[in-house]
PDB file of C-alpha atoms in Angstrom:
ATOM      1  CA  LYS A   1      25.926 109.239 104.522  1.00  0.00           C
ATOM      2  CA  THR A   2      27.597 112.339 105.911  1.00  0.00           C
ATOM      3  CA  PRO A   3      30.967 112.894 104.142  1.00  0.00           C
ATOM      4  CA  TYR A   4      32.804 114.092 107.249  1.00  0.00           C
ATOM      5  CA  LEU A   5      31.836 110.974 109.187  1.00  0.00           C
ATOM      6  CA  ASP A   6      33.859 108.673 106.923  1.00  0.00           C
ATOM      7  CA  ASN A   7      36.630 108.166 109.538  1.00  0.00           C
ATOM      8  CA  LYS A   8      39.209 109.983 107.415  1.00  0.00           C
ATOM      9  CA  TRP A   9      41.571 112.481 108.976  1.00  0.00           C
ATOM     10  CA  ARG A  10      41.277 116.083 107.966  1.00  0.00           C
ATOM     11  CA  TRP A  11      43.957 118.644 108.647  1.00  0.00           C
ATOM     12  CA  ILE A  12      42.880 122.271 108.736  1.00  0.00           C
ATOM     13  CA  LEU A  13      45.403 125.028 108.172  1.00  0.00           C
ATOM     14  CA  TYR A  14      44.241 128.321 109.601  1.00  0.00           C
ATOM     15  CA  ASP A  15      45.557 131.687 110.736  1.00  0.00           C
ATOM     16  CA  VAL A  16      47.799 132.232 107.715  1.00  0.00           C
ATOM     17  CA  ASP A  17      47.411 135.993 107.524  1.00  0.00           C
ATOM     18  CA  MET A  18      51.195 136.351 107.821  1.00  0.00           C
ATOM     19  CA  GLY A  19      51.481 134.818 104.342  1.00  0.00           C
ATOM     20  CA  PHE A  20      51.287 138.323 102.884  1.00  0.00           C
ATOM     21  CA  ASN A  21      53.579 139.818 105.505  1.00  0.00           C
ATOM     22  CA  GLY A  22      56.315 140.712 103.043  1.00  0.00           C
ATOM     23  CA  VAL A  23      58.087 139.564  99.907  1.00  0.00           C
ATOM     24  CA  ARG A  24      60.821 137.852 101.908  1.00  0.00           C
ATOM     25  CA  SER A  25      58.586 136.451 104.648  1.00  0.00           C
ATOM     26  CA  ASP A  26      59.405 132.865 105.585  1.00  0.00           C
ATOM     27  CA  GLY A  27      55.809 131.779 106.114  1.00  0.00           C
ATOM     28  CA  PHE A  28      56.364 128.571 104.178  1.00  0.00           C
ATOM     29  CA  LEU A  29      59.118 127.544 106.563  1.00  0.00           C
ATOM     30  CA  LEU A  30      56.997 128.575 109.534  1.00  0.00           C
ATOM     31  CA  PHE A  31      54.506 125.818 108.727  1.00  0.00           C
ATOM     32  CA  LEU A  32      57.031 123.163 107.741  1.00  0.00           C
ATOM     33  CA  LYS A  33      60.102 123.474 109.919  1.00  0.00           C
ATOM     34  CA  PRO A  34      59.792 121.994 113.396  1.00  0.00           C
ATOM     35  CA  THR A  35      60.622 124.103 116.404  1.00  0.00           C
ATOM     36  CA  THR A  36      60.248 123.371 120.076  1.00  0.00           C
ATOM     37  CA  GLN A  37      56.905 125.195 120.112  1.00  0.00           C
ATOM     38  CA  ARG A  38      55.466 123.685 116.900  1.00  0.00           C
ATOM     39  CA  LEU A  39      57.066 120.273 116.580  1.00  0.00           C
ATOM     40  CA  TRP A  40      53.748 118.375 116.536  1.00  0.00           C
ATOM     41  CA  GLN A  41      52.210 120.775 114.023  1.00  0.00           C
ATOM     42  CA  THR A  42      54.777 119.929 111.370  1.00  0.00           C
ATOM     43  CA  ASP A  43      54.944 116.173 111.911  1.00  0.00           C
ATOM     44  CA  LEU A  44      52.095 115.278 109.581  1.00  0.00           C
ATOM     45  CA  ILE A  45      53.251 117.211 106.507  1.00  0.00           C
ATOM     46  CA  ARG A  46      56.896 116.245 106.977  1.00  0.00           C
ATOM     47  CA  GLY A  47      55.915 112.595 107.357  1.00  0.00           C
ATOM     48  CA  LEU A  48      53.673 112.686 104.303  1.00  0.00           C
ATOM     49  CA  LEU A  49      56.429 114.266 102.204  1.00  0.00           C
ATOM     50  CA  LYS A  50      58.565 111.162 102.819  1.00  0.00           C
ATOM     51  CA  ASN A  51      56.096 109.296 100.618  1.00  0.00           C
ATOM     52  CA  ALA A  52      57.086 109.691  96.942  1.00  0.00           C
ATOM     53  CA  GLU A  53      53.500 109.611  95.677  1.00  0.00           C
ATOM     54  CA  PHE A  54      52.383 112.287  98.137  1.00  0.00           C
ATOM     55  CA  ARG A  55      55.455 114.391  97.373  1.00  0.00           C
ATOM     56  CA  ASP A  56      54.694 114.222  93.645  1.00  0.00           C
ATOM     57  CA  LEU A  57      51.068 115.231  94.256  1.00  0.00           C
ATOM     58  CA  PHE A  58      52.243 118.064  96.493  1.00  0.00           C
ATOM     59  CA  VAL A  59      54.605 119.363  93.793  1.00  0.00           C
ATOM     60  CA  GLN A  60      51.815 119.117  91.191  1.00  0.00           C
ATOM     61  CA  ARG A  61      49.520 121.118  93.471  1.00  0.00           C
ATOM     62  CA  LEU A  62      52.281 123.648  94.167  1.00  0.00           C
ATOM     63  CA  GLU A  63      52.779 124.102  90.430  1.00  0.00           C
ATOM     64  CA  TYR A  64      49.045 124.581  89.879  1.00  0.00           C
ATOM     65  CA  GLN A  65      48.736 127.065  92.742  1.00  0.00           C
ATOM     66  CA  MET A  66      51.722 129.128  91.635  1.00  0.00           C
ATOM     67  CA  LYS A  67      50.508 129.343  88.032  1.00  0.00           C
ATOM     68  CA  ASN A  68      46.765 129.664  88.550  1.00  0.00           C
ATOM     69  CA  VAL A  69      46.118 131.092  91.995  1.00  0.00           C
ATOM     70  CA  TRP A  70      49.213 133.049  93.002  1.00  0.00           C
ATOM     71  CA  ASN A  71      50.477 134.340  89.660  1.00  0.00           C
ATOM     72  CA  LYS A  72      51.291 138.058  89.663  1.00  0.00           C
ATOM     73  CA  ASP A  73      48.535 139.176  87.319  1.00  0.00           C
ATOM     74  CA  ARG A  74      45.825 137.384  89.257  1.00  0.00           C
ATOM     75  CA  VAL A  75      47.067 138.667  92.626  1.00  0.00           C
ATOM     76  CA  HIS A  76      47.350 142.247  91.340  1.00  0.00           C
ATOM     77  CA  ALA A  77      43.795 142.024  89.984  1.00  0.00           C
ATOM     78  CA  ALA A  78      42.506 140.673  93.324  1.00  0.00           C
ATOM     79  CA  ILE A  79      44.210 143.490  95.230  1.00  0.00           C
ATOM     80  CA  ASP A  80      42.700 146.036  92.856  1.00  0.00           C
ATOM     81  CA  ARG A  81      39.201 144.525  93.283  1.00  0.00           C
ATOM     82  CA  PHE A  82      39.475 144.752  97.069  1.00  0.00           C
ATOM     83  CA  VAL A  83      40.736 148.335  96.852  1.00  0.00           C
ATOM     84  CA  GLU A  84      37.757 149.225  94.675  1.00  0.00           C
ATOM     85  CA  VAL A  85      35.308 147.758  97.177  1.00  0.00           C
ATOM     86  CA  ILE A  86      37.007 148.744 100.445  1.00  0.00           C
ATOM     87  CA  GLY A  87      38.655 152.016  99.403  1.00  0.00           C
ATOM     88  CA  PRO A  88      35.584 154.268  99.757  1.00  0.00           C
ATOM     89  CA  GLU A  89      34.940 152.926 103.239  1.00  0.00           C
ATOM     90  CA  VAL A  90      38.567 153.506 104.250  1.00  0.00           C
ATOM     91  CA  ALA A  91      38.268 157.122 103.116  1.00  0.00           C
ATOM     92  CA  ARG A  92      35.038 157.601 105.133  1.00  0.00           C
ATOM     93  CA  ASN A  93      36.580 155.922 108.173  1.00  0.00           C
ATOM     94  CA  ASN A  94      39.690 158.105 108.014  1.00  0.00           C
ATOM     95  CA  ALA A  95      37.599 161.280 107.643  1.00  0.00           C
ATOM     96  CA  ARG A  96      35.330 160.384 110.532  1.00  0.00           C
ATOM     97  CA  TRP A  97      38.081 159.414 112.976  1.00  0.00           C
ATOM     98  CA  LYS A  98      40.714 161.874 111.723  1.00  0.00           C
ATOM     99  CA  ASN A  99      42.884 158.863 111.011  1.00  0.00           C
ATOM    100  CA  ARG A 100      46.044 159.383 108.990  1.00  0.00           C
ATOM    101  CA  ASN A 101      45.919 155.841 107.670  1.00  0.00           C
ATOM    102  CA  LYS A 102      48.564 155.221 104.993  1.00  0.00           C
ATOM    103  CA  TRP A 103      46.114 153.232 102.872  1.00  0.00           C
ATOM    104  CA  GLU A 104      47.977 153.832  99.612  1.00  0.00           C
ATOM    105  CA  ASP A 105      51.280 152.733 101.178  1.00  0.00           C
ATOM    106  CA  LYS A 106      49.669 149.499 102.344  1.00  0.00           C
ATOM    107  CA  ILE A 107      48.257 148.834  98.883  1.00  0.00           C
ATOM    108  CA  ASP A 108      51.651 149.537  97.293  1.00  0.00           C
ATOM    109  CA  GLY A 109      53.174 147.049  99.748  1.00  0.00           C
ATOM    110  CA  LEU A 110      50.714 144.341  98.696  1.00  0.00           C
ATOM    111  CA  HIS A 111      51.600 144.935  95.052  1.00  0.00           C
ATOM    112  CA  ARG A 112      55.330 144.688  95.874  1.00  0.00           C
ATOM    113  CA  ILE A 113      54.695 141.345  97.553  1.00  0.00           C
ATOM    114  CA  ALA A 114      52.801 140.133  94.470  1.00  0.00           C
ATOM    115  CA  ASP A 115      55.716 141.183  92.261  1.00  0.00           C
ATOM    116  CA  GLY A 116      58.456 139.472  94.242  1.00  0.00           C
ATOM    117  CA  ARG A 117      56.923 136.560  96.108  1.00  0.00           C
ATOM    118  CA  GLN A 118      57.354 133.773  93.545  1.00  0.00           C
ATOM    119  CA  GLU A 119      60.981 134.648  92.930  1.00  0.00           C
ATOM    120  CA  PHE A 120      61.658 134.579  96.665  1.00  0.00           C
ATOM    121  CA  LEU A 121      59.881 131.232  97.093  1.00  0.00           C
ATOM    122  CA  ARG A 122      61.887 129.735  94.257  1.00  0.00           C
ATOM    123  CA  GLU A 123      65.067 130.960  95.920  1.00  0.00           C
ATOM    124  CA  GLN A 124      63.938 129.361  99.198  1.00  0.00           C
ATOM    125  CA  PHE A 125      63.237 126.017  97.551  1.00  0.00           C
ATOM    126  CA  GLU A 126      66.560 126.184  95.696  1.00  0.00           C
ATOM    127  CA  LYS A 127      68.864 127.337  98.489  1.00  0.00           C
ATOM    128  CA  ASN A 128      67.340 126.726 101.910  1.00  0.00           C
ATOM    129  CA  PRO A 129      68.909 123.496 103.232  1.00  0.00           C
ATOM    130  CA  PHE A 130      65.771 122.459 105.118  1.00  0.00           C
ATOM    131  CA  LEU A 131      63.459 122.876 102.104  1.00  0.00           C
ATOM    132  CA  LYS A 132      65.972 121.314  99.715  1.00  0.00           C
ATOM    133  CA  ASN A 133      66.186 118.233 101.933  1.00  0.00           C
ATOM    134  CA  LEU A 134      62.435 118.045 102.512  1.00  0.00           C
ATOM    135  CA  PHE A 135      61.312 118.390  98.881  1.00  0.00           C
ATOM    136  CA  HIS A 136      64.270 117.388  96.677  1.00  0.00           C
ATOM    137  CA  LEU A 137      62.906 119.527  93.834  1.00  0.00           C
ATOM    138  CA  THR A 138      64.705 119.092  90.541  1.00  0.00           C
ATOM    139  CA  PRO A 139      65.608 122.156  88.445  1.00  0.00           C
ATOM    140  CA  GLU A 140      62.814 121.176  86.055  1.00  0.00           C
ATOM    141  CA  GLU A 141      60.268 121.044  88.896  1.00  0.00           C
ATOM    142  CA  LEU A 142      61.443 124.426  90.131  1.00  0.00           C
ATOM    143  CA  ASP A 143      60.996 125.821  86.625  1.00  0.00           C
ATOM    144  CA  ARG A 144      57.495 124.385  86.332  1.00  0.00           C
ATOM    145  CA  CYS A 145      56.402 125.545  89.796  1.00  0.00           C
ATOM    146  CA  PHE A 146      57.794 129.042  89.660  1.00  0.00           C
ATOM    147  CA  GLY A 147      57.305 129.895  86.007  1.00  0.00           C
ATOM    148  CA  TYR A 148      60.790 130.204  84.604  1.00  0.00           C
TER     149      TYR A 148
END
């Protein structure tokens, strides 16, 4: 039996390159808060979050992701690995095309995002009225998810 022919819905999130747009980027809200242009795109997640069991699973997954995938040390290491692999090619590209690419500035910006992103997200979940109402995170959940 083919797993994707089991009549279950699958929701695919794509085009999330703006997630590393800046420390204070509101990408999380972009995918959750309905607007005239994206109302249908947020219906499913907002509806699912009304279910206590789903909400609890979502918070557990958020906690896991923040601690294991998006923690500062891991993100810094990933940035450094990409710099090691891509850096020589950037230098060759800039030399060939006489490009004054600010490669180092871009890398520094990625590291700044890694340093401040979790703190900003915690602040969003704590203070943003839309997120507070959607998730109802307790102080203990905030502590677990964002490492305080």
